[in-house]
Amino acid sequence: MSPTSNPLSERITKHYSELTKSNRRLADYLQLNPEKILMLSTHEIAEACDVSKTSVSRFIRVLGYDNHLSLRSELLNERDKGMPVLTEPMDDSELQQELRSMEQLWAQLGEKDLTEVIEKLARSERIKIIGYRNSYPLALHFRQQLMQCRNNVDLLPFPGQTIGEDIAAVTSKDFVIVIGIRRRVNYFAEILEQLAEHDTLLITDQSGQKYIPSVSYYLICHMSNQNPLDSYAVPMSLISYLVNKTYRALGADAVKVSSKISTHYSQLNELE
């Protein structure tokens, strides 16, 4: 089963902003492991997510299903139509979890029409990228990669500054990228609210799906909850995908920018 193209995942994304904390724990688990609906009972799902069996049943009803059986039947019907559906347990090693998360990303990229996003990355007068805490290295890397193919890419806020002045300076000519992977700052929702009138791309993990109504575009990096520390392989892979698409969209203009940068590297003797 393609993790992002099954009806369960689609309903979770639709209702995510309305879910309670315990329901979001269930949503995160089942979006990453949709096959568990077919393999486990409601009691076993409850144990895996550390919630009550009643919470699982309530969660299934919130999504619009009568009960676990009706949800299970829908997924089995998808299998009967030819969609691959796991019905046996799979290896839950760290490598398998990583591969599953990466699979979800590439399934999403294959399903979404990103033409507008790539066009804005390539042609907008300025790109503004915002990322705090663990999202800051991702934002910095995104900027550095985009700078290889176009000019006017800013990382916000500037060191030592707050974000208010930068948001006030955003114009209709800008394309804003906000990266928020887990443990977002308290005022993350307010940042998106202030940017509501501008073209904004949100890159987040599954817990950030509640912010989808606030942005123009979004991409979800499904992250495993099984390990104490997160792997950022998925968002880094997404950034690589977006910047390479942008480079190709810019064509000769991108080649000129990257060639000019290489010349300066050489003249300044900056790199080996």
Tab-separated table of C-alpha atoms in Angstrom:
chain	number	residue	atom	x	y	z
A	1	MET	CA	0.000	0.000	0.000
A	2	SER	CA	1.378	3.368	-0.943
A	3	PRO	CA	1.510	5.159	2.419
A	4	THR	CA	0.175	8.461	1.113
A	5	SER	CA	-2.322	7.221	-1.461
A	6	ASN	CA	-4.488	5.018	0.763
A	7	PRO	CA	-7.874	6.279	2.010
A	8	LEU	CA	-6.852	6.047	5.676
A	9	SER	CA	-3.890	8.402	5.228
A	10	GLU	CA	-5.997	10.836	3.201
A	11	ARG	CA	-8.663	10.999	5.919
A	12	ILE	CA	-6.055	11.478	8.640
A	13	THR	CA	-4.545	14.440	6.786
A	14	LYS	CA	-8.024	15.940	6.314
A	15	HIS	CA	-8.942	15.684	10.009
A	16	TYR	CA	-5.499	16.095	11.628
A	17	SER	CA	-6.049	19.674	12.821
A	18	GLU	CA	-9.159	18.537	14.737
A	19	LEU	CA	-7.537	15.578	16.537
A	20	THR	CA	-6.752	15.372	20.243
A	21	LYS	CA	-3.223	14.641	21.476
A	22	SER	CA	-3.891	10.903	21.897
A	23	ASN	CA	-5.611	10.753	18.515
A	24	ARG	CA	-2.600	12.395	16.878
A	25	ARG	CA	-0.403	9.701	18.390
A	26	LEU	CA	-2.634	7.116	16.704
A	27	ALA	CA	-2.665	9.129	13.464
A	28	ASP	CA	1.138	9.347	13.352
A	29	TYR	CA	1.479	5.609	13.988
A	30	LEU	CA	-1.086	4.542	11.376
A	31	GLN	CA	0.108	6.938	8.673
A	32	LEU	CA	3.578	5.449	8.984
A	33	ASN	CA	2.259	1.885	9.396
A	34	PRO	CA	-1.132	1.636	7.618
A	35	GLU	CA	-0.785	-2.130	7.348
A	36	LYS	CA	-1.225	-2.395	11.143
A	37	ILE	CA	-4.972	-1.900	10.658
A	38	LEU	CA	-5.001	-5.238	8.842
A	39	MET	CA	-2.576	-7.026	11.145
A	40	LEU	CA	-3.551	-5.871	14.633
A	41	SER	CA	-6.680	-5.710	16.749
A	42	THR	CA	-7.854	-2.418	18.270
A	43	HIS	CA	-6.406	-3.616	21.588
A	44	GLU	CA	-2.988	-4.236	20.032
A	45	ILE	CA	-3.033	-0.847	18.259
A	46	ALA	CA	-3.939	0.785	21.592
A	47	GLU	CA	-0.989	-0.931	23.294
A	48	ALA	CA	1.410	0.106	20.527
A	49	CYS	CA	0.364	3.774	20.913
A	50	ASP	CA	-0.041	3.718	24.714
A	51	VAL	CA	-3.703	4.750	24.558
A	52	SER	CA	-6.949	3.045	25.562
A	53	LYS	CA	-8.890	0.692	23.317
A	54	THR	CA	-11.768	3.172	23.584
A	55	SER	CA	-9.486	5.888	22.182
A	56	VAL	CA	-8.755	3.735	19.115
A	57	SER	CA	-12.458	3.123	18.489
A	58	ARG	CA	-13.238	6.823	18.949
A	59	PHE	CA	-10.400	7.779	16.603
A	60	ILE	CA	-11.715	5.465	13.873
A	61	ARG	CA	-15.173	7.062	14.195
A	62	VAL	CA	-13.687	10.580	14.016
A	63	LEU	CA	-12.261	9.620	10.615
A	64	GLY	CA	-15.757	8.717	9.430
A	65	TYR	CA	-15.670	4.914	9.743
A	66	ASP	CA	-18.303	2.959	11.686
A	67	ASN	CA	-15.733	0.719	13.347
A	68	HIS	CA	-12.407	-1.070	12.921
A	69	LEU	CA	-14.023	-3.683	10.678
A	70	SER	CA	-15.328	-1.094	8.195
A	71	LEU	CA	-11.894	0.559	8.001
A	72	ARG	CA	-10.232	-2.817	7.544
A	73	SER	CA	-12.719	-3.713	4.806
A	74	GLU	CA	-11.989	-0.495	2.921
A	75	LEU	CA	-8.251	-1.185	2.898
A	76	LEU	CA	-8.836	-4.767	1.775
A	77	ASN	CA	-11.060	-3.472	-1.039
A	78	GLU	CA	-8.135	-1.302	-2.155
A	79	ARG	CA	-6.000	-4.448	-2.261
A	80	ASP	CA	-8.657	-6.184	-4.387
A	81	LYS	CA	-8.394	-3.283	-6.876
A	82	GLY	CA	-4.692	-4.021	-7.273
A	83	MET	CA	-3.087	-1.722	-4.682
A	84	PRO	CA	-0.266	-3.525	-2.791
A	85	VAL	CA	-1.305	-4.054	0.857
A	86	LEU	CA	0.825	-5.714	3.516
A	87	THR	CA	-1.077	-8.326	5.506
A	88	GLU	CA	1.897	-9.948	7.244
A	89	PRO	CA	4.263	-8.348	9.783
A	90	MET	CA	7.380	-6.784	8.294
A	91	ASP	CA	10.849	-6.231	9.689
A	92	ASP	CA	10.748	-3.216	12.040
A	93	SER	CA	14.510	-2.684	12.080
A	94	GLU	CA	15.808	0.875	12.015
A	95	LEU	CA	16.772	0.465	8.364
A	96	GLN	CA	13.271	-0.720	7.452
A	97	GLN	CA	11.714	2.206	9.314
A	98	GLU	CA	13.987	4.600	7.443
A	99	LEU	CA	13.165	3.006	4.099
A	100	ARG	CA	9.443	3.140	4.890
A	101	SER	CA	9.645	6.862	5.673
A	102	MET	CA	11.582	7.468	2.466
A	103	GLU	CA	9.012	5.436	0.527
A	104	GLN	CA	6.263	7.673	1.856
A	105	LEU	CA	8.124	10.786	0.768
A	106	TRP	CA	8.649	9.545	-2.795
A	107	ALA	CA	5.067	8.320	-3.042
A	108	GLN	CA	3.928	11.808	-2.020
A	109	LEU	CA	6.231	13.476	-4.548
A	110	GLY	CA	4.890	11.184	-7.252
A	111	GLU	CA	1.281	12.021	-6.425
A	112	LYS	CA	1.545	15.788	-5.973
A	113	ASP	CA	1.701	18.284	-8.796
A	114	LEU	CA	4.634	20.459	-7.714
A	115	THR	CA	4.777	22.516	-10.904
A	116	GLU	CA	3.736	25.733	-9.132
A	117	VAL	CA	6.120	25.167	-6.230
A	118	ILE	CA	9.105	24.611	-8.534
A	119	GLU	CA	8.128	27.635	-10.621
A	120	LYS	CA	8.029	29.815	-7.517
A	121	LEU	CA	11.373	28.444	-6.311
A	122	ALA	CA	12.860	29.261	-9.698
A	123	ARG	CA	11.176	32.542	-10.643
A	124	SER	CA	10.156	34.390	-7.457
A	125	GLU	CA	12.126	37.597	-7.003
A	126	ARG	CA	13.224	36.515	-3.532
A	127	ILE	CA	13.088	33.310	-1.485
A	128	LYS	CA	12.722	33.572	2.303
A	129	ILE	CA	13.431	30.442	4.381
A	130	ILE	CA	12.484	30.171	8.067
A	131	GLY	CA	13.620	27.379	10.379
A	132	TYR	CA	14.149	27.187	14.136
A	133	ARG	CA	15.864	24.666	16.419
A	134	ASN	CA	16.461	21.345	14.594
A	135	SER	CA	14.851	22.823	11.500
A	136	TYR	CA	17.531	25.516	11.313
A	137	PRO	CA	20.212	23.231	9.762
A	138	LEU	CA	17.628	22.124	7.198
A	139	ALA	CA	16.766	25.746	6.371
A	140	LEU	CA	20.463	26.628	6.124
A	141	HIS	CA	21.151	23.670	3.825
A	142	PHE	CA	18.144	24.544	1.660
A	143	ARG	CA	19.449	28.105	1.273
A	144	GLN	CA	22.985	26.955	0.441
A	145	GLN	CA	21.692	24.561	-2.204
A	146	LEU	CA	19.357	27.093	-3.808
A	147	MET	CA	22.201	29.625	-3.893
A	148	GLN	CA	23.978	27.290	-6.310
A	149	CYS	CA	21.341	27.977	-8.955
A	150	ARG	CA	19.747	31.367	-8.188
A	151	ASN	CA	20.256	34.619	-6.273
A	152	ASN	CA	18.265	36.381	-3.546
A	153	VAL	CA	17.735	33.530	-1.097
A	154	ASP	CA	17.529	34.687	2.523
A	155	LEU	CA	17.556	32.733	5.779
A	156	LEU	CA	15.297	34.301	8.437
A	157	PRO	CA	15.612	35.631	11.017
A	158	PHE	CA	19.106	37.057	10.915
A	159	PRO	CA	21.296	35.901	13.851
A	160	GLY	CA	20.425	37.692	17.074
A	161	GLN	CA	17.208	39.139	15.655
A	162	THR	CA	13.538	38.326	16.148
A	163	ILE	CA	11.300	37.419	13.240
A	164	GLY	CA	8.813	40.315	13.324
A	165	GLU	CA	10.803	42.738	11.168
A	166	ASP	CA	11.472	40.065	8.566
A	167	ILE	CA	7.834	39.028	8.270
A	168	ALA	CA	6.815	42.680	7.950
A	169	ALA	CA	9.257	43.036	5.054
A	170	VAL	CA	7.850	40.095	3.046
A	171	THR	CA	6.169	41.243	-0.175
A	172	SER	CA	4.022	39.706	-2.902
A	173	LYS	CA	7.214	39.118	-4.911
A	174	ASP	CA	8.581	36.729	-2.282
A	175	PHE	CA	8.114	32.990	-1.845
A	176	VAL	CA	8.366	31.905	1.772
A	177	ILE	CA	9.442	28.442	2.943
A	178	VAL	CA	8.771	27.544	6.577
A	179	ILE	CA	10.397	24.383	7.945
A	180	GLY	CA	8.977	23.011	11.181
A	181	ILE	CA	10.045	19.485	12.114
A	182	ARG	CA	8.830	18.492	15.592
A	183	ARG	CA	9.397	20.609	18.733
A	184	ARG	CA	8.472	23.804	16.983
A	185	VAL	CA	8.720	27.159	18.745
A	186	ASN	CA	5.607	28.260	20.681
A	187	TYR	CA	4.751	30.981	18.196
A	188	PHE	CA	4.990	28.752	15.103
A	189	ALA	CA	1.243	29.023	14.456
A	190	GLU	CA	1.461	32.821	14.758
A	191	ILE	CA	4.279	32.923	12.177
A	192	LEU	CA	2.092	31.067	9.688
A	193	GLU	CA	-0.859	33.280	10.534
A	194	GLN	CA	1.209	36.401	9.808
A	195	LEU	CA	2.262	34.874	6.465
A	196	ALA	CA	-1.260	33.823	5.477
A	197	GLU	CA	-1.556	36.429	2.712
A	198	HIS	CA	1.709	35.331	1.097
A	199	ASP	CA	2.665	32.269	-0.950
A	200	THR	CA	4.092	29.915	1.654
A	201	LEU	CA	5.430	26.360	1.478
A	202	LEU	CA	5.347	24.396	4.749
A	203	ILE	CA	7.771	21.497	5.182
A	204	THR	CA	6.935	19.559	8.313
A	205	ASP	CA	6.645	16.102	9.845
A	206	GLN	CA	3.325	14.327	10.402
A	207	SER	CA	2.641	16.231	13.633
A	208	GLY	CA	2.601	19.497	11.666
A	209	GLN	CA	-0.339	18.472	9.484
A	210	LYS	CA	-2.561	20.609	11.736
A	211	TYR	CA	-1.043	23.693	10.068
A	212	ILE	CA	-1.990	22.699	6.503
A	213	PRO	CA	-5.060	25.020	6.389
A	214	SER	CA	-2.747	28.007	7.060
A	215	VAL	CA	-0.430	27.638	4.048
A	216	SER	CA	-0.509	27.679	0.249
A	217	TYR	CA	1.545	24.508	-0.208
A	218	TYR	CA	2.784	21.748	2.058
A	219	LEU	CA	5.022	18.677	2.013
A	220	ILE	CA	5.008	16.105	4.806
A	221	CYS	CA	8.127	14.235	5.922
A	222	HIS	CA	6.838	11.217	7.838
A	223	MET	CA	9.311	10.526	10.622
A	224	SER	CA	9.586	7.357	12.703
A	225	ASN	CA	8.605	7.627	16.392
A	226	GLN	CA	10.477	4.454	17.337
A	227	ASN	CA	13.921	5.910	18.092
A	228	PRO	CA	14.874	8.416	20.828
A	229	LEU	CA	16.565	10.747	18.315
A	230	ASP	CA	15.223	11.604	14.882
A	231	SER	CA	16.848	10.869	11.555
A	232	TYR	CA	16.668	13.795	9.132
A	233	ALA	CA	17.342	11.705	6.030
A	234	VAL	CA	13.801	12.269	4.719
A	235	PRO	CA	13.702	16.108	4.859
A	236	MET	CA	17.252	16.266	3.485
A	237	SER	CA	16.194	14.021	0.593
A	238	LEU	CA	13.206	16.302	-0.009
A	239	ILE	CA	15.434	19.380	-0.137
A	240	SER	CA	17.708	17.658	-2.646
A	241	TYR	CA	14.696	16.817	-4.809
A	242	LEU	CA	13.352	20.392	-4.768
A	243	VAL	CA	16.659	22.121	-5.519
A	244	ASN	CA	17.502	19.760	-8.377
A	245	LYS	CA	14.070	20.336	-9.898
A	246	THR	CA	14.660	24.083	-9.522
A	247	TYR	CA	18.085	23.834	-11.153
A	248	ARG	CA	16.594	22.037	-14.149
A	249	ALA	CA	13.736	24.541	-14.389
A	250	LEU	CA	16.237	27.419	-14.505
A	251	GLY	CA	18.385	25.715	-17.131
A	252	ALA	CA	21.092	27.973	-18.547
A	253	ASP	CA	20.486	30.618	-15.855
A	254	ALA	CA	21.328	28.094	-13.145
A	255	VAL	CA	24.479	27.015	-15.007
A	256	LYS	CA	25.641	30.649	-15.150
A	257	VAL	CA	25.107	31.116	-11.401
A	258	SER	CA	26.884	27.894	-10.407
A	259	SER	CA	29.757	28.592	-12.820
A	260	LYS	CA	30.222	32.077	-11.398
A	261	ILE	CA	30.309	30.659	-7.861
A	262	SER	CA	32.903	28.060	-8.902
A	263	THR	CA	35.062	30.807	-10.395
A	264	HIS	CA	35.006	32.728	-7.114
A	265	TYR	CA	35.829	29.560	-5.167
A	266	SER	CA	38.869	29.115	-7.395
A	267	GLN	CA	40.006	32.753	-7.250
A	268	LEU	CA	39.718	32.855	-3.471
A	269	ASN	CA	41.279	29.400	-3.093
A	270	GLU	CA	38.480	28.537	-0.637
A	271	LEU	CA	38.141	24.831	-1.300
A	272	GLU	CA	40.433	21.871	-1.878
